[in-house]
Amino acid sequence: MQDQWAMVDSQLHTPVMPLDGRQSETALSIQTGVCSLLIEMDFAPVTEVTLGSGRRADVMALGPTGDLWIIEIKSSEADYRADRKWHTYRDYCDRFFFAAASDDVAELLPADEGLILADRWGAEIVRDAERVPLNASRRKAAVARYARTAAFRLLRLPDRLDA
């Protein structure tokens, strides 16, 4: 699976993600770096995953041991101050991280959550997230949503990836 994601990354020069016009250039840059890091760690990232609550996670990643991570991208102070829904994301993952491009934004983020600093060229986990395992029924539902989102995205990939 890792090789398949790496192929997608090398052919498109960025992880596959929906571009719906809502993301700023900064947010897309952070997202690219975060997804590249996750792929290097053998996680399979999917962007813009709708959770059971109806909220949408910026990045959800499934790890090699079955862990689910959610990464919430914060591109600016205004982005962080306007968004209070991230608290509910903890109910759908084993680990929760914020991702930001600058120390200025990172300083605003809660110190008890994981933190990734990222730009379009890569990312680094600077503060690990506490692992709080999902219960079995929530895990089953979250993995099913993740898998369905990924499967439908694969249907939209260009045929050139089959080469």
mmCIF file of C-alpha atoms in Angstrom, residues 26-135:
data_model
loop_
_atom_site.group_PDB
_atom_site.id
_atom_site.type_symbol
_atom_site.label_atom_id
_atom_site.label_comp_id
_atom_site.label_asym_id
_atom_site.label_seq_id
_atom_site.Cartn_x
_atom_site.Cartn_y
_atom_site.Cartn_z
ATOM 1 C CA THR A 26 -1.236 28.130 3.056
ATOM 2 C CA ALA A 27 -3.645 25.365 4.131
ATOM 3 C CA LEU A 28 -2.932 23.391 0.949
ATOM 4 C CA SER A 29 0.790 23.750 1.556
ATOM 5 C CA ILE A 30 0.433 22.451 5.126
ATOM 6 C CA GLN A 31 -1.792 19.617 3.898
ATOM 7 C CA THR A 32 0.795 18.577 1.303
ATOM 8 C CA GLY A 33 3.584 18.440 3.884
ATOM 9 C CA VAL A 34 1.449 16.580 6.419
ATOM 10 C CA CYS A 35 0.375 13.968 3.870
ATOM 11 C CA SER A 36 3.967 13.480 2.717
ATOM 12 C CA LEU A 37 5.082 12.899 6.326
ATOM 13 C CA LEU A 38 2.264 10.442 6.936
ATOM 14 C CA ILE A 39 3.138 8.497 3.787
ATOM 15 C CA GLU A 40 6.773 8.315 4.945
ATOM 16 C CA MET A 41 5.492 6.891 8.251
ATOM 17 C CA ASP A 42 3.503 4.208 6.356
ATOM 18 C CA PHE A 43 0.167 5.875 7.124
ATOM 19 C CA ALA A 44 -2.457 6.222 4.391
ATOM 20 C CA PRO A 45 -3.820 9.794 4.525
ATOM 21 C CA VAL A 46 -7.183 10.847 3.142
ATOM 22 C CA THR A 47 -8.191 14.492 3.152
ATOM 23 C CA GLU A 48 -11.576 16.040 3.881
ATOM 24 C CA VAL A 49 -13.181 12.994 5.519
ATOM 25 C CA THR A 50 -16.721 13.481 6.800
ATOM 26 C CA LEU A 51 -17.061 12.050 10.306
ATOM 27 C CA GLY A 52 -20.104 10.503 11.960
ATOM 28 C CA SER A 53 -20.898 13.889 13.487
ATOM 29 C CA GLY A 54 -21.187 15.435 10.036
ATOM 30 C CA ARG A 55 -18.038 17.498 10.611
ATOM 31 C CA ARG A 56 -15.172 17.158 8.172
ATOM 32 C CA ALA A 57 -11.628 16.282 9.269
ATOM 33 C CA ASP A 58 -8.869 17.998 7.274
ATOM 34 C CA VAL A 59 -6.746 14.826 7.196
ATOM 35 C CA MET A 60 -7.521 11.341 8.503
ATOM 36 C CA ALA A 61 -4.823 8.682 8.291
ATOM 37 C CA LEU A 62 -4.877 4.943 8.854
ATOM 38 C CA GLY A 63 -1.648 3.534 10.228
ATOM 39 C CA PRO A 64 0.012 0.170 9.681
ATOM 40 C CA THR A 65 -1.304 -1.147 13.016
ATOM 41 C CA GLY A 66 -4.841 0.164 12.480
ATOM 42 C CA ASP A 67 -4.522 3.422 14.419
ATOM 43 C CA LEU A 68 -6.594 6.341 13.132
ATOM 44 C CA TRP A 69 -5.118 9.817 13.324
ATOM 45 C CA ILE A 70 -6.869 13.105 12.616
ATOM 46 C CA ILE A 71 -4.856 16.185 11.744
ATOM 47 C CA GLU A 72 -6.574 19.575 11.927
ATOM 48 C CA ILE A 73 -4.858 22.212 9.799
ATOM 49 C CA LYS A 74 -4.635 25.744 11.124
ATOM 50 C CA SER A 75 -3.305 28.191 8.566
ATOM 51 C CA SER A 76 -3.598 31.398 10.588
ATOM 52 C CA GLU A 77 -4.593 32.889 13.915
ATOM 53 C CA ALA A 78 -7.979 33.852 12.443
ATOM 54 C CA ASP A 79 -8.511 30.248 11.265
ATOM 55 C CA TYR A 80 -7.858 28.932 14.766
ATOM 56 C CA ARG A 81 -9.987 31.543 16.542
ATOM 57 C CA ALA A 82 -12.953 31.008 14.198
ATOM 58 C CA ASP A 83 -12.974 27.210 14.529
ATOM 59 C CA ARG A 84 -14.087 25.508 17.729
ATOM 60 C CA LYS A 85 -15.356 22.247 16.237
ATOM 61 C CA TRP A 86 -12.002 20.472 16.521
ATOM 62 C CA HIS A 87 -12.841 19.320 20.078
ATOM 63 C CA THR A 88 -15.308 16.811 18.632
ATOM 64 C CA TYR A 89 -12.670 15.189 16.392
ATOM 65 C CA ARG A 90 -11.102 13.360 19.360
ATOM 66 C CA ASP A 91 -14.157 11.072 19.348
ATOM 67 C CA TYR A 92 -13.150 9.684 15.923
ATOM 68 C CA CYS A 93 -9.424 8.971 16.229
ATOM 69 C CA ASP A 94 -6.765 7.370 18.392
ATOM 70 C CA ARG A 95 -4.500 10.419 18.138
ATOM 71 C CA PHE A 96 -5.325 14.038 17.323
ATOM 72 C CA PHE A 97 -2.838 16.583 15.972
ATOM 73 C CA PHE A 98 -2.897 20.188 14.900
ATOM 74 C CA ALA A 99 -0.761 21.173 11.927
ATOM 75 C CA ALA A 100 0.532 24.674 11.292
ATOM 76 C CA ALA A 101 3.146 26.301 9.082
ATOM 77 C CA SER A 102 4.585 28.791 11.535
ATOM 78 C CA ASP A 103 5.586 29.027 15.163
ATOM 79 C CA ASP A 104 3.302 32.085 15.491
ATOM 80 C CA VAL A 105 0.200 29.964 14.816
ATOM 81 C CA ALA A 106 1.603 26.937 16.682
ATOM 82 C CA GLU A 107 1.953 29.012 19.866
ATOM 83 C CA LEU A 108 -1.824 29.576 19.883
ATOM 84 C CA LEU A 109 -2.691 25.879 19.715
ATOM 85 C CA PRO A 110 -3.489 23.894 22.881
ATOM 86 C CA ALA A 111 -0.341 22.466 24.471
ATOM 87 C CA ASP A 112 -2.089 19.207 25.378
ATOM 88 C CA GLU A 113 -2.699 18.236 21.729
ATOM 89 C CA GLY A 114 -0.234 16.876 19.191
ATOM 90 C CA LEU A 115 1.500 19.359 16.908
ATOM 91 C CA ILE A 116 2.960 19.045 13.424
ATOM 92 C CA LEU A 117 4.839 21.873 11.718
ATOM 93 C CA ALA A 118 4.539 21.617 7.950
ATOM 94 C CA ASP A 119 5.007 23.292 4.607
ATOM 95 C CA ARG A 120 4.748 22.047 1.034
ATOM 96 C CA TRP A 121 8.165 20.352 1.255
ATOM 97 C CA GLY A 122 7.561 18.255 4.350
ATOM 98 C CA ALA A 123 6.534 18.142 7.981
ATOM 99 C CA GLU A 124 7.763 17.219 11.433
ATOM 100 C CA ILE A 125 5.941 16.075 14.546
ATOM 101 C CA VAL A 126 7.130 18.510 17.199
ATOM 102 C CA ARG A 127 4.743 17.370 19.926
ATOM 103 C CA ASP A 128 3.359 13.850 20.005
ATOM 104 C CA ALA A 129 -0.330 13.296 20.618
ATOM 105 C CA GLU A 130 -1.620 11.187 23.458
ATOM 106 C CA ARG A 131 -3.043 7.882 22.250
ATOM 107 C CA VAL A 132 -6.635 7.413 23.425
ATOM 108 C CA PRO A 133 -7.919 4.226 21.767
ATOM 109 C CA LEU A 134 -11.333 4.320 20.152
ATOM 110 C CA ASN A 135 -13.930 1.877 21.419
#
